[in-house]
Coordinates of C-alpha atoms in Angstrom, one line a residue:
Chain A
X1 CA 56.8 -112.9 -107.5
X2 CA 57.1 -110.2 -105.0
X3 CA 59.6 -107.6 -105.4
X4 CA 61.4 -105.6 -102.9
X5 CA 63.6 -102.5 -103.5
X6 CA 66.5 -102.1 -100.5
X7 CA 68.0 -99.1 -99.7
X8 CA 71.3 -99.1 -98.8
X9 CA 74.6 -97.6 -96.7
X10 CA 77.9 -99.2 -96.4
X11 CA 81.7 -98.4 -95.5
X12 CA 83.5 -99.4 -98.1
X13 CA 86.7 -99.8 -96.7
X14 CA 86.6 -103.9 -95.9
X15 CA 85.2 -104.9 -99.0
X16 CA 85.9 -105.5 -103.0
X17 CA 83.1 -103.8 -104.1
X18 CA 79.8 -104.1 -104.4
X19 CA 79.9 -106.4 -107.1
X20 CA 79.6 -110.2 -105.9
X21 CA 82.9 -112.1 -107.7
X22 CA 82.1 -115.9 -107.6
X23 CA 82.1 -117.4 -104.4
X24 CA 84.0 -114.7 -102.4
X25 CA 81.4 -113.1 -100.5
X26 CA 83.9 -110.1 -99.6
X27 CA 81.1 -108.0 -101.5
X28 CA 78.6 -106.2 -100.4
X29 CA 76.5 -108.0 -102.9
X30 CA 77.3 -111.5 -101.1
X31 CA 76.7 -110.3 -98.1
X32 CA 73.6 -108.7 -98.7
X33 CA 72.1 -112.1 -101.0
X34 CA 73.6 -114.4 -98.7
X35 CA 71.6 -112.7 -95.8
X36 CA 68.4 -112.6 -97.9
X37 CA 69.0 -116.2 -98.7
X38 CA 68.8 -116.9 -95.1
X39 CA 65.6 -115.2 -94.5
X40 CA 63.8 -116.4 -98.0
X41 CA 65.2 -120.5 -98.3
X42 CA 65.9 -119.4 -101.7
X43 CA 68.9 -118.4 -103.9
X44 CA 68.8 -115.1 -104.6
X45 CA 70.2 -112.6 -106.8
X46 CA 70.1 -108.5 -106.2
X47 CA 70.2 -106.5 -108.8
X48 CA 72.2 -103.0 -107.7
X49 CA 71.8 -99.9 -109.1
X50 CA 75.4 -99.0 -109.4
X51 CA 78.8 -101.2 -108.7
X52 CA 80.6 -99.7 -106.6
X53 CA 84.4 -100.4 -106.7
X54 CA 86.2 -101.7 -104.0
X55 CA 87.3 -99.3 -100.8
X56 CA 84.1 -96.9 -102.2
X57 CA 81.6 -95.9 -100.1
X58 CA 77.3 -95.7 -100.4
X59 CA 75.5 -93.3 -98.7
X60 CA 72.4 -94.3 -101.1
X61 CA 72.8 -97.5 -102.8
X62 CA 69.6 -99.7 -104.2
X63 CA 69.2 -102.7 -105.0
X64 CA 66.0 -105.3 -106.0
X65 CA 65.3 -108.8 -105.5
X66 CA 62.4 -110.9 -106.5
X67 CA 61.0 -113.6 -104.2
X68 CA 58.1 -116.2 -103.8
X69 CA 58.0 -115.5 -99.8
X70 CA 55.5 -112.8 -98.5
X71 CA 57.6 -111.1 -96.1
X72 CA 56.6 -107.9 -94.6
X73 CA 59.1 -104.9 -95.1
X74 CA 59.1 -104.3 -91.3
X75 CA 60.4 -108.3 -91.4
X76 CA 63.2 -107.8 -94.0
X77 CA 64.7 -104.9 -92.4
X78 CA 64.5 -105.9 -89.3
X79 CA 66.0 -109.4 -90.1
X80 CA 68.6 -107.7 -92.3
X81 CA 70.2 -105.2 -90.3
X82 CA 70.6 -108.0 -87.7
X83 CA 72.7 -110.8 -90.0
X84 CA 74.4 -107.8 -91.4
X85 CA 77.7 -107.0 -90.4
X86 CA 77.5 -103.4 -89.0
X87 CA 79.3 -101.5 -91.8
X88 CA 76.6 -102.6 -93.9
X89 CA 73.1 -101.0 -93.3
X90 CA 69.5 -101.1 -94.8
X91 CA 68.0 -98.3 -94.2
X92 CA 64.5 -98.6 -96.2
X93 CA 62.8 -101.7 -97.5
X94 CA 59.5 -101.1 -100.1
X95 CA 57.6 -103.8 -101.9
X96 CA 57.6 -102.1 -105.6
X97 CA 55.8 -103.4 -108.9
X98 CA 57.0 -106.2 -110.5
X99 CA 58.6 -104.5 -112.9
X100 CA 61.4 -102.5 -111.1
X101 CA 64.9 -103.2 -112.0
X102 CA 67.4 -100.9 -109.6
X103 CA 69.8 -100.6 -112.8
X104 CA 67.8 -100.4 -115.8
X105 CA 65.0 -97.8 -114.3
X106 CA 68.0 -95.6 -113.1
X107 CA 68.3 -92.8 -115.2
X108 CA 70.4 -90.3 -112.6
X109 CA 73.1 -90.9 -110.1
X110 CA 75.2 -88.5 -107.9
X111 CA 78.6 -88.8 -106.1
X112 CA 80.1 -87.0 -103.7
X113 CA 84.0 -87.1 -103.1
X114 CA 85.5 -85.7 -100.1
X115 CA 88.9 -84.1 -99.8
X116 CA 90.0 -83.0 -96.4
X117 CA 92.6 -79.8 -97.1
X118 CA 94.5 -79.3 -94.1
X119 CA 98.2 -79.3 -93.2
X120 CA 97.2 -81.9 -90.3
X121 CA 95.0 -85.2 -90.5
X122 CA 91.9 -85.3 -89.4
X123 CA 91.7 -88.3 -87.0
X124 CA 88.1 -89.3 -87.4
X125 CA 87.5 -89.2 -91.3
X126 CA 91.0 -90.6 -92.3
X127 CA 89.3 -93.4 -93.7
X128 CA 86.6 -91.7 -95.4
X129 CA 87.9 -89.1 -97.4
X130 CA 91.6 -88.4 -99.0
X131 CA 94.0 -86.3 -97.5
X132 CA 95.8 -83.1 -99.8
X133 CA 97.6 -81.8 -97.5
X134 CA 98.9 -78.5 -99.6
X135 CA 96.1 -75.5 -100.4
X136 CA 94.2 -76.5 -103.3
X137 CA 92.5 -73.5 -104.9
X138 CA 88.5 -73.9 -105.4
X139 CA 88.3 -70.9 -107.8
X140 CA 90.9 -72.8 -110.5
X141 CA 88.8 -75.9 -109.7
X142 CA 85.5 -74.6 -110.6
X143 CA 86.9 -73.1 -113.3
X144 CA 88.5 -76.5 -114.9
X145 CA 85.0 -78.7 -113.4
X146 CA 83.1 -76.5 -115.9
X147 CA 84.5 -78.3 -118.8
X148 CA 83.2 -81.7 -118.0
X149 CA 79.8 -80.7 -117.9
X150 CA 77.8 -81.8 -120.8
X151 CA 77.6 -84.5 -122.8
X152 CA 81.0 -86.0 -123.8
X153 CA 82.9 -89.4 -125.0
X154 CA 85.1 -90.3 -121.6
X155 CA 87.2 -92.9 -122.9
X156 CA 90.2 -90.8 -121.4
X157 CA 88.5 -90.8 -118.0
X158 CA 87.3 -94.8 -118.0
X159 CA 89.8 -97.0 -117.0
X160 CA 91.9 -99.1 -119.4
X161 CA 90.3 -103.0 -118.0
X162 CA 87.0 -101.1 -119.1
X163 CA 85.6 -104.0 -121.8
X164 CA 82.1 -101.0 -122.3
X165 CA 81.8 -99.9 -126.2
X166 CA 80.4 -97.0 -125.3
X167 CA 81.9 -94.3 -123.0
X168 CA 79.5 -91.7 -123.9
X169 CA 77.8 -90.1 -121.0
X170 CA 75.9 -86.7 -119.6
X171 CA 77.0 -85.0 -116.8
X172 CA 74.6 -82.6 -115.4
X173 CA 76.6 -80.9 -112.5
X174 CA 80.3 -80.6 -110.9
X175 CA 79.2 -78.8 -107.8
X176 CA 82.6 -78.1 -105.7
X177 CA 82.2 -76.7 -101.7
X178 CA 84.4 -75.7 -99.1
X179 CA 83.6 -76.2 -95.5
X180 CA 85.4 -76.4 -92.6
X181 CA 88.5 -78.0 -93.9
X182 CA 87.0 -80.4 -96.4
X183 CA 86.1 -79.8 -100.2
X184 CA 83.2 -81.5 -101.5
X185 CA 83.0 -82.7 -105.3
X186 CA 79.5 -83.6 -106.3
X187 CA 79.0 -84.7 -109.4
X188 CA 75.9 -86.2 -111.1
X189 CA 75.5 -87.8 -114.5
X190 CA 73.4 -90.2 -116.8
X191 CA 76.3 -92.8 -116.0
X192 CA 79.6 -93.3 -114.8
X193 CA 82.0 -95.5 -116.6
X194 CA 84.4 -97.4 -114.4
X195 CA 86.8 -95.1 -112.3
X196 CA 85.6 -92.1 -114.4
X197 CA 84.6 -90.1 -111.3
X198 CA 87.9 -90.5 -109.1
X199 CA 89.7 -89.9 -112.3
X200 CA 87.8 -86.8 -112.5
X201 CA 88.2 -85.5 -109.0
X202 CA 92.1 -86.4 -110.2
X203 CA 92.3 -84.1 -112.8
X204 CA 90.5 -81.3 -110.7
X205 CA 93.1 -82.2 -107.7
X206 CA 95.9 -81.4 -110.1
X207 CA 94.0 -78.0 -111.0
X208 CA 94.0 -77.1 -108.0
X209 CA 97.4 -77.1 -106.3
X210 CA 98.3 -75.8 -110.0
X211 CA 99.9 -78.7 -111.8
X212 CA 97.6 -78.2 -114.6
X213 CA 95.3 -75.4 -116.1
X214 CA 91.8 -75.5 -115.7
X215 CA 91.8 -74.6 -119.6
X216 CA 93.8 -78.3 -120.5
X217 CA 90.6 -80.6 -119.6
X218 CA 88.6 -80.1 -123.0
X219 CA 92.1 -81.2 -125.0
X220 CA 92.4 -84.0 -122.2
X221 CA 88.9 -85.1 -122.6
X222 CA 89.2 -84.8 -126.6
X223 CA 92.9 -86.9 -126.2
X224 CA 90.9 -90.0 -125.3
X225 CA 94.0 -90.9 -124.1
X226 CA 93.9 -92.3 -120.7
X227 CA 97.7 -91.1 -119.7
X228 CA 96.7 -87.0 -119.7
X229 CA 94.2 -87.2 -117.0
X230 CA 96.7 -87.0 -114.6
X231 CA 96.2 -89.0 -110.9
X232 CA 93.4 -91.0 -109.8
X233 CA 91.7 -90.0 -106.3
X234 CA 91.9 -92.3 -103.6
X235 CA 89.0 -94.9 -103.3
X236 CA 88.1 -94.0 -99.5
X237 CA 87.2 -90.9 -100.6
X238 CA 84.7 -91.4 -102.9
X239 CA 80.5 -92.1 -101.9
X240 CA 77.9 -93.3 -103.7
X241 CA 74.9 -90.6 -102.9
X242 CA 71.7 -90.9 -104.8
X243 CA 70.6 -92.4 -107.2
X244 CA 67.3 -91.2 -109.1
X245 CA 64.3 -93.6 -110.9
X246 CA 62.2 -93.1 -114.1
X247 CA 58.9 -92.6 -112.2
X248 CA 57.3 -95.6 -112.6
X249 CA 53.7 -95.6 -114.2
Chain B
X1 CA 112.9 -72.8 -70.4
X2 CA 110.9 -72.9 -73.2
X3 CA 107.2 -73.4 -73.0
X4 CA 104.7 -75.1 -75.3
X5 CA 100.9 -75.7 -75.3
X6 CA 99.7 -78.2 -77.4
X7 CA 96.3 -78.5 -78.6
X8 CA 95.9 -82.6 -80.1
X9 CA 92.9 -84.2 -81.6
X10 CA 92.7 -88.1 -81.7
X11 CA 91.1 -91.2 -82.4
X12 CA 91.3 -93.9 -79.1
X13 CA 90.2 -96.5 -81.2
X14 CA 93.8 -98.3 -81.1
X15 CA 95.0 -96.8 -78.2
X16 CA 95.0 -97.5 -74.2
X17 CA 94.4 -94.2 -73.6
X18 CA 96.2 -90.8 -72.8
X19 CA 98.4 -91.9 -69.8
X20 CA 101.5 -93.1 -70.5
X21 CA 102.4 -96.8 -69.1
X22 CA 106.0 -97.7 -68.3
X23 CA 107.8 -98.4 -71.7
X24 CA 104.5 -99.4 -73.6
X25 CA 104.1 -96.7 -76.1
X26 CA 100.5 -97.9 -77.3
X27 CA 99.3 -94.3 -75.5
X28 CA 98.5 -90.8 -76.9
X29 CA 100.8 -89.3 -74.1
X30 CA 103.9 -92.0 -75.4
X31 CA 103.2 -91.4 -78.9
X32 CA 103.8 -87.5 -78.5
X33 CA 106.9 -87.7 -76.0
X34 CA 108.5 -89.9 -78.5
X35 CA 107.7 -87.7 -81.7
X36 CA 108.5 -84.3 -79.4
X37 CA 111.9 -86.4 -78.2
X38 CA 113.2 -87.0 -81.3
X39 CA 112.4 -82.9 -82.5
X40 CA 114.5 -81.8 -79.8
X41 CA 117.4 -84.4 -78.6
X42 CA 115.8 -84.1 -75.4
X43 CA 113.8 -86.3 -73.1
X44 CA 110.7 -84.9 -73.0
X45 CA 107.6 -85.4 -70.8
X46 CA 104.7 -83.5 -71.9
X47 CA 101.8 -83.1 -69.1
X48 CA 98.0 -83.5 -70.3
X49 CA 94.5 -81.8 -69.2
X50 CA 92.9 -84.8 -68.6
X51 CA 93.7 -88.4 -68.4
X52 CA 91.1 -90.0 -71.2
X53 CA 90.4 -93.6 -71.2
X54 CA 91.1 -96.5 -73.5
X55 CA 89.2 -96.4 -76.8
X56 CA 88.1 -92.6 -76.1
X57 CA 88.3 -89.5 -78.4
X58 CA 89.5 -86.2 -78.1
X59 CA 88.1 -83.3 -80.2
X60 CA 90.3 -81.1 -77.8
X61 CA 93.3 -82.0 -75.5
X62 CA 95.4 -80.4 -74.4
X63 CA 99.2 -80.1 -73.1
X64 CA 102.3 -78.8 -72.6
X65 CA 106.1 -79.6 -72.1
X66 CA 109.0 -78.0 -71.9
X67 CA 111.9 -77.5 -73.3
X68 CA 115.7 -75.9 -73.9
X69 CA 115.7 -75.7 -77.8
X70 CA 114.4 -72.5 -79.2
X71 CA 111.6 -74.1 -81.8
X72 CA 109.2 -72.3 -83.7
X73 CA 105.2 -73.1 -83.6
X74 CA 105.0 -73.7 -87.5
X75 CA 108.1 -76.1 -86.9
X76 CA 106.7 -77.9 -84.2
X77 CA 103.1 -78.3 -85.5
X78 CA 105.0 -79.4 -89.0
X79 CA 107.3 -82.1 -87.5
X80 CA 104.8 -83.5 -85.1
X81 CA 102.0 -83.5 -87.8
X82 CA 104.4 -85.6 -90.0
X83 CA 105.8 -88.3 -87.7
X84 CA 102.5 -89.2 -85.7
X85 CA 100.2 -91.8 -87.0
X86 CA 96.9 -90.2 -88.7
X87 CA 95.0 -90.7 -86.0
X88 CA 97.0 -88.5 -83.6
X89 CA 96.9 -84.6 -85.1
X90 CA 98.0 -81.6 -83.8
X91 CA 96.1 -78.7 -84.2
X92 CA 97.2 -75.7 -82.8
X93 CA 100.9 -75.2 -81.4
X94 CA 101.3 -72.2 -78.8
X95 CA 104.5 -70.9 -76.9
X96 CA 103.2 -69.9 -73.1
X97 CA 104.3 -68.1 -70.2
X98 CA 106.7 -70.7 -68.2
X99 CA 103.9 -71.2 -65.4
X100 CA 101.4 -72.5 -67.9
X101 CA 100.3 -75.8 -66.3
X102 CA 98.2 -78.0 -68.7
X103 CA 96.7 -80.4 -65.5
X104 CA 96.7 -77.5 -62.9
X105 CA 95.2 -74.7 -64.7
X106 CA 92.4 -76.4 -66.3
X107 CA 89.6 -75.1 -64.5
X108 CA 86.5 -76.6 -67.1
X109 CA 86.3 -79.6 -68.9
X110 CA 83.3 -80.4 -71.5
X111 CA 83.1 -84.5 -72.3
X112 CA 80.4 -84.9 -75.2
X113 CA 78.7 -88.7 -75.8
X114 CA 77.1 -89.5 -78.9
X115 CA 74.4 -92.4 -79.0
X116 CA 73.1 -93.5 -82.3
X117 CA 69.1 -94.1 -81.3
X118 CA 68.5 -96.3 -84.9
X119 CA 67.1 -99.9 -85.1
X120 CA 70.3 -100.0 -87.7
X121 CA 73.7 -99.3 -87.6
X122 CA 75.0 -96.3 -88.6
X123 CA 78.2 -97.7 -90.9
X124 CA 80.4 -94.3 -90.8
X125 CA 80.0 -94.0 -86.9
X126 CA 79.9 -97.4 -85.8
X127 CA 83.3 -96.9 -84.1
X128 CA 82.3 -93.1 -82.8
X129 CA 79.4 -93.5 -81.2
X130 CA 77.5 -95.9 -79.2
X131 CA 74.6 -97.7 -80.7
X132 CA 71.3 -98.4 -79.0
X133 CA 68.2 -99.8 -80.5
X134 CA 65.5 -99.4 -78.9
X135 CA 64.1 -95.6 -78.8
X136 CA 65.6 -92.9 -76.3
X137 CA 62.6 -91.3 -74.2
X138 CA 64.5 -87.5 -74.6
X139 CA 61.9 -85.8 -72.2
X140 CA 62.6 -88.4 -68.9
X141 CA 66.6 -87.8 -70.0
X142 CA 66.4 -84.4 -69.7
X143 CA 64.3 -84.7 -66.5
X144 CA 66.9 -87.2 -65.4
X145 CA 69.9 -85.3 -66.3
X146 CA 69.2 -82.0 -63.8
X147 CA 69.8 -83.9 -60.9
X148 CA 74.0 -84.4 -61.5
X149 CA 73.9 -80.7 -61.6
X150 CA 75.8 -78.8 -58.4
X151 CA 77.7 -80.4 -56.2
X152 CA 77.9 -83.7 -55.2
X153 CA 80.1 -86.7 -53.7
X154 CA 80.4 -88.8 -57.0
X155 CA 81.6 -92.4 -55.3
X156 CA 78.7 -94.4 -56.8
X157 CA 80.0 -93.1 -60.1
X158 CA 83.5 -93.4 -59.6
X159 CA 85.6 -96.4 -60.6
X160 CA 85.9 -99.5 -58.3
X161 CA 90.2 -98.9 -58.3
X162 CA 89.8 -94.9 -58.4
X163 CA 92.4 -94.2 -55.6
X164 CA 91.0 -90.5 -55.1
X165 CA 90.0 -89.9 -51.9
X166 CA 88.1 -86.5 -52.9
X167 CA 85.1 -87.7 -54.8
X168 CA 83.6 -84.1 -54.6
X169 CA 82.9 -82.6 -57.7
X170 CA 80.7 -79.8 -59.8
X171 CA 78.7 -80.5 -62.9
X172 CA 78.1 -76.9 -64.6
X173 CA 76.0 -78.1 -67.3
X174 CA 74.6 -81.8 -68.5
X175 CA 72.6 -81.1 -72.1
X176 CA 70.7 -83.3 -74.2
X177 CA 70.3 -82.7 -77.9
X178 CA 68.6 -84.8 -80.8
X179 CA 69.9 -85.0 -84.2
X180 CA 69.5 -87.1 -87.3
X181 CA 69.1 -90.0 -85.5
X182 CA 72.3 -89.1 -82.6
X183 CA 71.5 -88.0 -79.5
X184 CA 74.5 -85.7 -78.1
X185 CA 75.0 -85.9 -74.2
X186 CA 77.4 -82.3 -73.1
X187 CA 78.3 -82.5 -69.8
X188 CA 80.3 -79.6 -68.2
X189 CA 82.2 -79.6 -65.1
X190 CA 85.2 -78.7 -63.1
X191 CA 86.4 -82.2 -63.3
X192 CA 85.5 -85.5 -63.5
X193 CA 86.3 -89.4 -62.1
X194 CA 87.2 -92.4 -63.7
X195 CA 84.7 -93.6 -65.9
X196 CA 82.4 -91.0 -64.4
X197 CA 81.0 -90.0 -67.4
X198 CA 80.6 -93.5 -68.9
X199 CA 78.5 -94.0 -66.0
X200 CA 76.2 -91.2 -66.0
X201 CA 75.5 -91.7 -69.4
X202 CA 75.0 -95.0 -68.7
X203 CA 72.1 -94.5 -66.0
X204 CA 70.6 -91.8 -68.1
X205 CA 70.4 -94.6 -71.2
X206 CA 68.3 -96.9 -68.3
X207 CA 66.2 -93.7 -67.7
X208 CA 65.2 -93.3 -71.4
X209 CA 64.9 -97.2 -71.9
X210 CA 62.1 -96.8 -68.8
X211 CA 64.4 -99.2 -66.8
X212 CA 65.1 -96.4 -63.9
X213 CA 63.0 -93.4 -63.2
X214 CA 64.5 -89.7 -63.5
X215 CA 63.6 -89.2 -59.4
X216 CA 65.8 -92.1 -58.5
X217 CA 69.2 -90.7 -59.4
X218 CA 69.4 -88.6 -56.5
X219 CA 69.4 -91.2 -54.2
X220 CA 71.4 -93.1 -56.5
X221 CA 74.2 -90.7 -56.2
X222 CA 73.6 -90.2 -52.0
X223 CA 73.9 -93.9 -51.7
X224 CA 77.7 -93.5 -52.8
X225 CA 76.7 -97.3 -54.0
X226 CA 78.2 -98.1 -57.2
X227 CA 76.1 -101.0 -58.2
X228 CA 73.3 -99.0 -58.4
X229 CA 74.0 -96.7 -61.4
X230 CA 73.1 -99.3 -64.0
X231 CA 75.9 -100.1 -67.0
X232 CA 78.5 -98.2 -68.0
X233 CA 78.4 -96.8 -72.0
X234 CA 80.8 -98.0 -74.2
X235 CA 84.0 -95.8 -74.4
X236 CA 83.6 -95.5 -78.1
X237 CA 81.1 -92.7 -77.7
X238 CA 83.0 -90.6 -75.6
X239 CA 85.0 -87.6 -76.8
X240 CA 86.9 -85.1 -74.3
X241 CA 85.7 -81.8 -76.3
X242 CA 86.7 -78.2 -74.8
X243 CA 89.1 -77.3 -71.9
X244 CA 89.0 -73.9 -70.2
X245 CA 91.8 -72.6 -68.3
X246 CA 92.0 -69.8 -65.8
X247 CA 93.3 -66.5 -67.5
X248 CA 97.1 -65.9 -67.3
X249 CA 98.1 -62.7 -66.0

C-alpha cells in the first residue's frame, strides 16, 4: 500500500469540524476523502492528526491515507486543490513509509488564538479572530498563563460531552503577543482535550479585563470543576498551527 | 456648522459600493448617513474621497459631513462603532475647519491590489485577494508597469458608461512587490477612473502571464481603445489604501 501524508489549511467557519459525522460531508474530513475517492476509485479513510471542532480553523493540519493507486504527489495535489472547495487547501503532499499514522506519531501540537483588542471591529478578520472590545491587560495574562504550564489533570478545562478517561496532558508553552491591535495566544502541548484550549484562552480573557486573578488558575485547575473556568473563547478565533512527528526511523 | 472628518475601514464584500443609490441602503455611504442620522436628529449627508466599487475594500476612506449638534470625537467614533455592521469600522473621528472638503481636497489617492500567485487557494484570503494560478513573471510587470507613469489620456482604461469627459490623469507611482506567495500592486495618483485600476492591473496580469508584452502598453493606452487592455481583475482584490489632502491653512 502506498501512503501519502497531506498537509493542510482550511477556514473553518462553514464547516462542523474536521471530524467526518456519518454521511454529512459538512467536514473537512468528507470533503477531503470524498475528493480522494474521486481521484483513487477507492473508499478511503484519512486519518487526521488533530479534530478540529467546528467554526476552528488549520493553518497546519495533517492527515494520511493509504492506497493501492500509484499516484504521483504532483497528481494529488494538483487534482486536490481543484475538487476542493476553496476554503479548503492542500498545501504539501509526500509519499511517507508505510508506517505513518498522522495521530498516533504526533507527539506535539501548537495553537494559536487570536483576539483582536480594539474599541472598533476590524472589518477583514471579523471572522477569524474574537473581538474584546475593552483593554485587556497582557502583563496579568502572562502572569495567570504561567500557571497552566506543566504537566496537569484538565478535567476542569475539557468539556463536560468529553467521554476521554484521561485528561492528563503537558503543556510546554503559553506564549501571549501584542501587535498592532491583536493579541496572540500560542500554546503548545502533548495533547489537547476537547475545548481545553478556548477554555483556556477563556480564563486568561477573564484575567485580563480583571474579572479574575491570575493567582485563582492553580485552585481552578485543581477544582476539576468545569464551572470555575469562567467563559469559553469563541471558535473563529481559534487555529490549528503545527503539529510536530516522532522522527521516524 | 460643525465639521467632521471621518476616517472608515470596510469590507465591500456585501456591499454595492460607496455611492449611495436612491433609497437602497446596501452602500458604505447609506449605511453611515443612516447611523450618523439617527446620532444627531438630523438628515445627514456625508461626502466621501473616492467613490469605490462594488465588492472593493477600503483600508482608508475618508469623509466628512456636517452638522448643527455640538458632538464630541469619542462620542461619535463610540456610537458609530456600535450601530454599524462589523464590517463597516470607524477609525479615527476628527472635528475640521468648516472648509474641509473630503472629495475636493483630496489631492493623492493610493489603491493597493493583492494577487495570490499559488497553484492553491489561499482559504483566509480567498475573498481579499484575487487568485491566479499560473506563475507571475515579476521582472516583465515591473517593466510593464513604468509606462502608466506621467500623464496620460486614460479612455482605454476607463469604463464603457464613465460619463467624464476629462480622461486626463497622473500616476505618481505603480510598485510591484512579492510576498509569501501575494504579489502587492501600489498604484499612486492624483485620481483615478472607473474601473481604472481593475484594468491596469488586469493588463499587467496578461504581461506576467506572457499574453501581452511590457512595450505594448503604451500604445495600448494612445489607442484610447478599450478592448485592447485585456480583462479586468476581480474587485475583490482591490483596497482604496491612503488619501492625501492639501494642507489646511
Amino acid at each position: 500500500m502506498n501512503n501519502y501524508k497531506l498537509t493542510i489549511q482550511y477556514d473553518g467557519d462553514r464547516y462542523k469540524g474536521w471530524q467526518r459525522l456519518g454521511d454529512s460531508d459538512n467536514t473537512i474530513q468528507g470533503k477531503i476523502e470524498k475528493a480522494i475517492s474521486v481521484l483513487t476509485g477507492e473508499e478511503i479513510e484519512i486519518i487526521g492528526s488533530s479534530r478540529t471542532d467546528a467554526g476552528v480553523h488549520a493553518l497546519m493540519q495533517v492527515a494520511n491515507f493509504k492506497t493501492r493507486q500509484e499516484l504521483t504527489e504532483e497528481r494529488i495535489m494538483s487534482f486536490l486543490n481543484h475538487y476542493l472547495p476553496p476554503d479548503i487547501s492542500i498545501i504539501r503532499v509526500e509519499q511517507v513509509d508505510e508506517q505513518f499514522h498522522a495521530r498516533f506519531h504526533a507527539t506535539d501540537k501548537t495553537y494559536l488564538y487570536k483576539v483582536w483588542n480594539r474599541a472598533y471591529s476590524h472589518p477583514f478578520m471579523r471572522k477569524y479572530s474574537m473581538h474584546v472590545v475593552k483593554p485587556l491587560d497582557i502583563t496579568r495574562m502572562r502572569q495567570g498563563a504561567v500557571h497552566f504550564i506543566g504537566e496537569h489533570d484538565f478535567t476542569a478545562y475539557a468539556n463536560a460531552k468529553s467521554k476521554k478517561k484521561d485528561s492528563v496532558r503537558t503543556i510546554h508553552a503559553l506564549d501571549i503577543q501584542e501587535k498592532d491591535g491583536f493579541i496572540e495566544f500560542r500554546v503548545s502541548g502533548n495533547g489537547f482535550l476537547y475545548n481545553m484550549v478556548r477554555k483556556m484562552v477563556g480564563t486568561l480573557i477573564a484575567v485580563g479585563l480583571g474579572e479574575k486573578k491570575a493567582e485563582e488558575i492553580p485552585g481552578i485547575i485543581l477544582s476539576k470543576e468545569r464551572l470555575q473556568t469562567g467563559g469559553m473563547a469563541e471558535a473563529e478565533g481559534l487555529y490549528l498551527e503545527e503539529i510536530r512527528f516522532k522522527q521516524q526511523k
